[in-house]
Tab-separated table of C-alpha atoms in Angstrom:
chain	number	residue	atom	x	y	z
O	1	UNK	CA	-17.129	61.148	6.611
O	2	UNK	CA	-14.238	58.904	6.007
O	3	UNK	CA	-16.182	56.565	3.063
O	4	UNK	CA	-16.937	60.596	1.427
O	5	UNK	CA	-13.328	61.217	1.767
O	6	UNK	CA	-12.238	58.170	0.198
O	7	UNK	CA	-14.197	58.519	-2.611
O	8	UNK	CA	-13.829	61.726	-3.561
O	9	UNK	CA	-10.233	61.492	-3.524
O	10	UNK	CA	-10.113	58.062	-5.291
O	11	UNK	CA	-8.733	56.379	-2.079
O	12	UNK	CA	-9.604	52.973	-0.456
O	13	UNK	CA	-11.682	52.570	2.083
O	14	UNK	CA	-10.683	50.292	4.894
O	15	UNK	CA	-12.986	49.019	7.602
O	16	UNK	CA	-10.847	47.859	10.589
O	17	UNK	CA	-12.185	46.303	13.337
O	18	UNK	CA	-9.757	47.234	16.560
O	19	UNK	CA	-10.479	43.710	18.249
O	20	UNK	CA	-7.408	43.869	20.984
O	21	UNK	CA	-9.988	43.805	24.194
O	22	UNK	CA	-11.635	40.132	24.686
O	23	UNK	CA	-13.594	41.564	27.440
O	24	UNK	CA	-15.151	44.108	25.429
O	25	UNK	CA	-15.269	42.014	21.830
O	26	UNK	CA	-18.697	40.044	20.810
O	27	UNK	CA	-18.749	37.815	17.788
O	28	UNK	CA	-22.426	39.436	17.119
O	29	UNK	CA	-20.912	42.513	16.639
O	30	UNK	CA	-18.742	41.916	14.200
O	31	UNK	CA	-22.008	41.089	11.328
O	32	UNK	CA	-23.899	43.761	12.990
O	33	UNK	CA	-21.731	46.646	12.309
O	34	UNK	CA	-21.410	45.662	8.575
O	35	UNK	CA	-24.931	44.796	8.129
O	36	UNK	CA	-25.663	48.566	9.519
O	37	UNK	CA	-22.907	50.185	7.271
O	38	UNK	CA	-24.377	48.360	4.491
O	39	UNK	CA	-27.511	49.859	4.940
O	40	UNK	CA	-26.192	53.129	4.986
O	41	UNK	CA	-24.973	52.744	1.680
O	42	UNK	CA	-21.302	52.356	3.150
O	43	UNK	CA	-19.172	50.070	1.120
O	44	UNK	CA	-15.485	49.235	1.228
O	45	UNK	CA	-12.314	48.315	-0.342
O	46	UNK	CA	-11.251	46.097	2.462
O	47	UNK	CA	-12.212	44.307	5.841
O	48	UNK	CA	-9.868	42.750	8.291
O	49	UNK	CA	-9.469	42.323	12.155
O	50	UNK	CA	-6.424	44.032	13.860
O	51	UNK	CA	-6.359	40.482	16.038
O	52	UNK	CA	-5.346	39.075	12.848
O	53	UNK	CA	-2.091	40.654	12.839
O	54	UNK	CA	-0.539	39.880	16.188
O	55	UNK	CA	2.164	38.077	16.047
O	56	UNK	CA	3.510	41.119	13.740
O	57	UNK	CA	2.247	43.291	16.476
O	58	UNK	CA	4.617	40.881	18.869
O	59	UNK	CA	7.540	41.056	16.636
O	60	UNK	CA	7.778	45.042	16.764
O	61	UNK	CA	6.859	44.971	20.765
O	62	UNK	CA	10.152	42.875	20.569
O	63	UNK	CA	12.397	45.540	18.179
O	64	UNK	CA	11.110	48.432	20.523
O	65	UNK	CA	12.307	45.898	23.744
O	66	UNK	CA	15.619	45.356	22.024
O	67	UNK	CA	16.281	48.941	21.217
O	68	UNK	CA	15.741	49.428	24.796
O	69	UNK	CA	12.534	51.738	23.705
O	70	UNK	CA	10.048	49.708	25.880
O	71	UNK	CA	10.100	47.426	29.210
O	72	UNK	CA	8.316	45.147	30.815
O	73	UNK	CA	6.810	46.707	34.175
O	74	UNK	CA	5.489	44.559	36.901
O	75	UNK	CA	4.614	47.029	39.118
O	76	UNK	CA	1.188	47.158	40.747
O	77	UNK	CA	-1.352	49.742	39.355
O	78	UNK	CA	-1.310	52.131	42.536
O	79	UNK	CA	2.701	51.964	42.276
O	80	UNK	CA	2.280	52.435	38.610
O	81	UNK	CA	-0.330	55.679	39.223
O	82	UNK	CA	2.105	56.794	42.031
O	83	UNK	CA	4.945	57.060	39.330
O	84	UNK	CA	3.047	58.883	36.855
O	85	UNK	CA	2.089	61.747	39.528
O	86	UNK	CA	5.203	62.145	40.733
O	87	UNK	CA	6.710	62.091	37.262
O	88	UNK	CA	9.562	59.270	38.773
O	89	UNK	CA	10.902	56.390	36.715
O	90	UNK	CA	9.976	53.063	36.655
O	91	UNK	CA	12.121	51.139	38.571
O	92	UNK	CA	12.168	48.166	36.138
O	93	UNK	CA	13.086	50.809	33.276
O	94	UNK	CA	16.879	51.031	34.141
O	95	UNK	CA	16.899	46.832	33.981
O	96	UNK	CA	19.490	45.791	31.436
O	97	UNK	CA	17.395	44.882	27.799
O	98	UNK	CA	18.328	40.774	28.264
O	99	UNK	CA	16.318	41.042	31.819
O	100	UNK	CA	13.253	42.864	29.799
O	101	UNK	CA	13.417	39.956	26.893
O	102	UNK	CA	13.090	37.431	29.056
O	103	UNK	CA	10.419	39.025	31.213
O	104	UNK	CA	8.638	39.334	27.689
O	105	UNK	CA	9.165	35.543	26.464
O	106	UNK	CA	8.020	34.742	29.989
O	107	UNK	CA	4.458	37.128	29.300
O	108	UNK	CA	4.301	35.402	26.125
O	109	UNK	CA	4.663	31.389	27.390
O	110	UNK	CA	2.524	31.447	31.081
O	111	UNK	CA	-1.063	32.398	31.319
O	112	UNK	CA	-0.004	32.755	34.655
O	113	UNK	CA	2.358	35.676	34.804
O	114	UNK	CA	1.097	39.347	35.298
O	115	UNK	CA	3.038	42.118	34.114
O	116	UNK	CA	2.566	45.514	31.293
O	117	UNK	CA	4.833	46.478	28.783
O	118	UNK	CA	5.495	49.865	28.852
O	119	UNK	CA	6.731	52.742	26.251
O	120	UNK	CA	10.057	54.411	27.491
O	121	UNK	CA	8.654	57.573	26.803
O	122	UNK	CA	9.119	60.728	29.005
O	123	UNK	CA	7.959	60.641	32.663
O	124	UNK	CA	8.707	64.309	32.777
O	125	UNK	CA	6.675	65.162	30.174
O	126	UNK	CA	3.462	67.879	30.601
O	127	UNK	CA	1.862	65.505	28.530
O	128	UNK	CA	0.707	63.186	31.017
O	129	UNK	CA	-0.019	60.669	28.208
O	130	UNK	CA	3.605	60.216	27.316
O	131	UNK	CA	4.473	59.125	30.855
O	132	UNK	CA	5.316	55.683	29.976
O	133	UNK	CA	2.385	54.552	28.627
O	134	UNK	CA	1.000	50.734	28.221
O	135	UNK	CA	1.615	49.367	24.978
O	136	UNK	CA	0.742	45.721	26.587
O	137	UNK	CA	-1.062	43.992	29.208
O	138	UNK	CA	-2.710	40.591	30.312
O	139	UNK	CA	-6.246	39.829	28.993
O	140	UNK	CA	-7.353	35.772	29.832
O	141	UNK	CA	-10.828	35.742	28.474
O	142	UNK	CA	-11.130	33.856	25.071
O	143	UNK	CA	-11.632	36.123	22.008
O	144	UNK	CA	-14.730	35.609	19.693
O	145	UNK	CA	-12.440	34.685	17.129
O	146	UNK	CA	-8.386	34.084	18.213
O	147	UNK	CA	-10.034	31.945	20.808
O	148	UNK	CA	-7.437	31.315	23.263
O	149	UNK	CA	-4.328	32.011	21.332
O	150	UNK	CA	-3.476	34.739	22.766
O	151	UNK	CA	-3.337	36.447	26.371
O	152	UNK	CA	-1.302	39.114	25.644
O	153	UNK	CA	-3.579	41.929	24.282
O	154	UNK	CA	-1.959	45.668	22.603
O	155	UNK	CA	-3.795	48.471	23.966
O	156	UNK	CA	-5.166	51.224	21.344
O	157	UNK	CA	-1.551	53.459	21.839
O	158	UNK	CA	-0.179	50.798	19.739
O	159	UNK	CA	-2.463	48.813	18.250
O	160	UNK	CA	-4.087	52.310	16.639
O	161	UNK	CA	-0.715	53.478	15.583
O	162	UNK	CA	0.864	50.460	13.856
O	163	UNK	CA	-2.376	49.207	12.223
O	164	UNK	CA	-2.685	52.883	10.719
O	165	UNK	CA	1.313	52.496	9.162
O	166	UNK	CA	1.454	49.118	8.268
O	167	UNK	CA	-2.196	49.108	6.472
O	168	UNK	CA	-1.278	52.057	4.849
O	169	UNK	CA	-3.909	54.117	6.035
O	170	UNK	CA	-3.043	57.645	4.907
O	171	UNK	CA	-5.717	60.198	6.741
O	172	UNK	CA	-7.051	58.274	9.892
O	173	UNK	CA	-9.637	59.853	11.544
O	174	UNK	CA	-10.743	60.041	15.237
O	175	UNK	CA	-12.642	62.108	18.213
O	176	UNK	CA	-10.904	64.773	20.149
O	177	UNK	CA	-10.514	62.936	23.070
O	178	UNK	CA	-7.413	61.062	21.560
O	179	UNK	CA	-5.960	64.617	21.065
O	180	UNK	CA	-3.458	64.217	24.293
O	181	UNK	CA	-2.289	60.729	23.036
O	182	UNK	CA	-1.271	61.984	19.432
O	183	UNK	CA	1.796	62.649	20.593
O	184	UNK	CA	2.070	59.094	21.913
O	185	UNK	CA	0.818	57.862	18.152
O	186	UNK	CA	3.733	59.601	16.941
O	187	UNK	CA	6.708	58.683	18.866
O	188	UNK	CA	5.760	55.235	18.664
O	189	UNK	CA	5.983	55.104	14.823
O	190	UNK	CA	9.036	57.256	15.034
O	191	UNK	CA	11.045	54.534	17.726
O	192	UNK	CA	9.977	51.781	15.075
O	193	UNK	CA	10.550	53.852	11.550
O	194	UNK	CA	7.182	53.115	10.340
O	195	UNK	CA	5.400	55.636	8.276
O	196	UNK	CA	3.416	58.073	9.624
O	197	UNK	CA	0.304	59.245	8.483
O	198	UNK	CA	-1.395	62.441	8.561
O	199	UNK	CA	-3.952	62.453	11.391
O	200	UNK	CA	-7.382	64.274	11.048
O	201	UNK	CA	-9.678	64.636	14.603
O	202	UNK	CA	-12.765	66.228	15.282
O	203	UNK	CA	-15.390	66.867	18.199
O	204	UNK	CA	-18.034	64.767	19.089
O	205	UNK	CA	-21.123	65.111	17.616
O	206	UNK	CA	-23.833	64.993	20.917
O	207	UNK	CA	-27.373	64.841	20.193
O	208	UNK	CA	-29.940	66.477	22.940
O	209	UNK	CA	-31.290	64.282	25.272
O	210	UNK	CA	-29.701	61.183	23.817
O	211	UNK	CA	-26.684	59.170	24.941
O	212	UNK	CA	-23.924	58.899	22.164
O	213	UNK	CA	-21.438	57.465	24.277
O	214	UNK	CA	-20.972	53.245	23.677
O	215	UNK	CA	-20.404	53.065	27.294
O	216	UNK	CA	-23.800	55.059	28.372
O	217	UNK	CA	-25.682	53.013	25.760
O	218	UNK	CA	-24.394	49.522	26.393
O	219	UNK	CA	-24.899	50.361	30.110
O	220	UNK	CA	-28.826	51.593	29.508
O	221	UNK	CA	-28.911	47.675	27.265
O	222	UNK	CA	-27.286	45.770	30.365
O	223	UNK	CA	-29.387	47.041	32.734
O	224	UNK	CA	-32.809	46.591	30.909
O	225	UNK	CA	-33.547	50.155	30.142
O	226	UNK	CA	-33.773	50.046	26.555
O	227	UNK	CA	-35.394	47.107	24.444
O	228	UNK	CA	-32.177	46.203	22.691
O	229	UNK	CA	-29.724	48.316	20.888
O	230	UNK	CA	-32.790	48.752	17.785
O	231	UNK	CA	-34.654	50.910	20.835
O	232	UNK	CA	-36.140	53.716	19.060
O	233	UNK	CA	-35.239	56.026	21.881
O	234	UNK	CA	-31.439	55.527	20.810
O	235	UNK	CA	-29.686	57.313	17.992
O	236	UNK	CA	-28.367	53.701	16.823
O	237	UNK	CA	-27.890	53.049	13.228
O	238	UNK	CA	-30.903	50.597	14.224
O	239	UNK	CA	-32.990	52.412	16.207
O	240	UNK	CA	-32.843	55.328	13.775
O	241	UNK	CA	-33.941	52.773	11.007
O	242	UNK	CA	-36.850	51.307	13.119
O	243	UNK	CA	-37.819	54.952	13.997
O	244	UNK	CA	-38.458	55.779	10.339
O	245	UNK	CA	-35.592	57.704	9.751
O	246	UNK	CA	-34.050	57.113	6.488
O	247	UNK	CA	-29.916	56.797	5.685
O	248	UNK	CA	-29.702	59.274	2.949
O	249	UNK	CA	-31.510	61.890	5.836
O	250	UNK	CA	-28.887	60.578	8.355
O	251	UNK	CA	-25.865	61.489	5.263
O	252	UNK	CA	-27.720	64.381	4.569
O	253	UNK	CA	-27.662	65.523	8.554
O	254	UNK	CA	-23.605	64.305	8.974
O	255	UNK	CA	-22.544	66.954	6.257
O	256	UNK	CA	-24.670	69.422	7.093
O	257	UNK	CA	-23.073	69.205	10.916
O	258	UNK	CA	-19.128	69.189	8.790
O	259	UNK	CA	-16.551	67.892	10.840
O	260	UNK	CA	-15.285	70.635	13.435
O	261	UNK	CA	-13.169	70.424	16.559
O	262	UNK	CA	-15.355	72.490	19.059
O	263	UNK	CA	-18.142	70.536	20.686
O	264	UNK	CA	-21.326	70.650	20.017
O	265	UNK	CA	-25.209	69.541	20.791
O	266	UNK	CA	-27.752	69.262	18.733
O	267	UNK	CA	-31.180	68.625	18.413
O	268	UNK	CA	-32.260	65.632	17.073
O	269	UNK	CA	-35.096	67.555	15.299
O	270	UNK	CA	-32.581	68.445	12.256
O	271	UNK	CA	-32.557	64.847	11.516
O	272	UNK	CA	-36.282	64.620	11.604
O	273	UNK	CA	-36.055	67.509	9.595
O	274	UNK	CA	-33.707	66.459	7.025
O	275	UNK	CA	-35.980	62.748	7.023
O	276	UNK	CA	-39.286	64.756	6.031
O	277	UNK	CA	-37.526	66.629	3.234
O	278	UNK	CA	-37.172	63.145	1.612
């Protein structure tokens, strides 16, 4: 959907890989998704890794500190959970800014030290989301490619947001389940006067009797269920292709479907379908 958008409009066509979780990120994965875009006929204008841009990420963690917009918490989780429910400040929030830029340079410097920055958002708020949210936490395993430069990771609140500005990204789009945190996206980019784009969500598309979700499927791989993620049983890029199914069929199925914001299930007999019309 996004590749059609871009090039009916004339725009550029980014692929981004959101690499901010080293316990999550494989080096195989990288080649693999592009290899499986490229078969689907996807091309684009430009590639890069959000990891690549993290000192700049560090820099506006710092203006947000300085502006007294963000904190560093070090608060245990329960404590942290506690203070959400209740809707109370953060204790560490009313430290003077010098304590909080220290804390930060001390995050930064010891591998050691444990510790979140948070977004002095609205613990009041309805929006559960906005309740201080983490913009930054700890990670110590090595990344497939930053190695061990870094320990202090950006979670998607702010790694999603700024990467959208700063690229200049003008529509991103993304699943419904984000919808509580768009408020989050904004005020973020608002507290460091970066552009803000115009955000476009939809539903998840769920196919009958098949797991869509990465976590479902990358369970069913670790625990030996499914041959590797080119199982036919899986609606993988790769197990669609070694099932016979052709990409124009699966293009031909995705516009059929639209994008739309209520959910929906389908069977995966209209991609058979669409596959024996060609």
């Amino acid at each position: 959907i996004d590749f059609e958008y871009a090039q009916n409009y004339d725009g550029r066509f980014i692929l981004r890989f959101d690499d901010t979780n080293p316990e999550k990120d494989i080096l195989e994965f990288y080649d693999a998704q592009k290899k499986d875009l490229e078969w689907l006929g996807i091309t684009w204008d430009e590639c890069y890794h959000t990891s690549d841009h993290l000192q700049k990420h560090y820099e506006l963690c710092e203006q947000l500190i300085a502006q007294s917009d963000a904190y560093v918490c070090f608060c245990d989780a329960e404590a942290i959970k506690k203070g959400r429910q209740q809707k109370k400040p953060c204790s560490c929030s009313s430290e003077p800014v010098e304590v909080h830029q220290e804390r930060w340079e001390r995050l930064l410097s010891s591998v050691d030290e444990q510790g979140i920055v948070r977004l002095k958002a609205d613990m009041k708020s309805l929006n559960t989301a906005m309740r201080d949210p983490t913009l930054f936490r700890v990670i110590r395993k090595p990344h497939p490619l930053q190695e061990d430069r870094f320990h202090v990771w950006p979670t998607y609140d702010f790694a999603g947001s700024v990467e959208d500005s700063i690229s200049g990204v003008t529509h991103p789009f993304r699943t419904k389940e984000y919808e509580l945190r768009d408020e989050v996206y904004f005020f973020l980019l608002e507290k460091l006067g970066l552009r803000k784009p115009y955000l476009m969500e939809f539903a998840r598309l769920s196919i009958e009797g098949m797991p869509v979700s990465k976590r479902k499927i990358t369970l069913l791989f670790e625990n030996g269920a499914v041959t590797g993620y080119d199982d036919i049983r899986l609606p993988t890029l790769r197990g669609l292709k070694k099932r016979g199914i052709v990409p124009e069929a699966i293009t031909r199925f995705v516009f059929t479907q639209g994008i739309s914001k209520v959910e929906s299930v389908v069977s995966f007999g209209l991609v058979e379908a669409e596959n024996r019309k060609i």
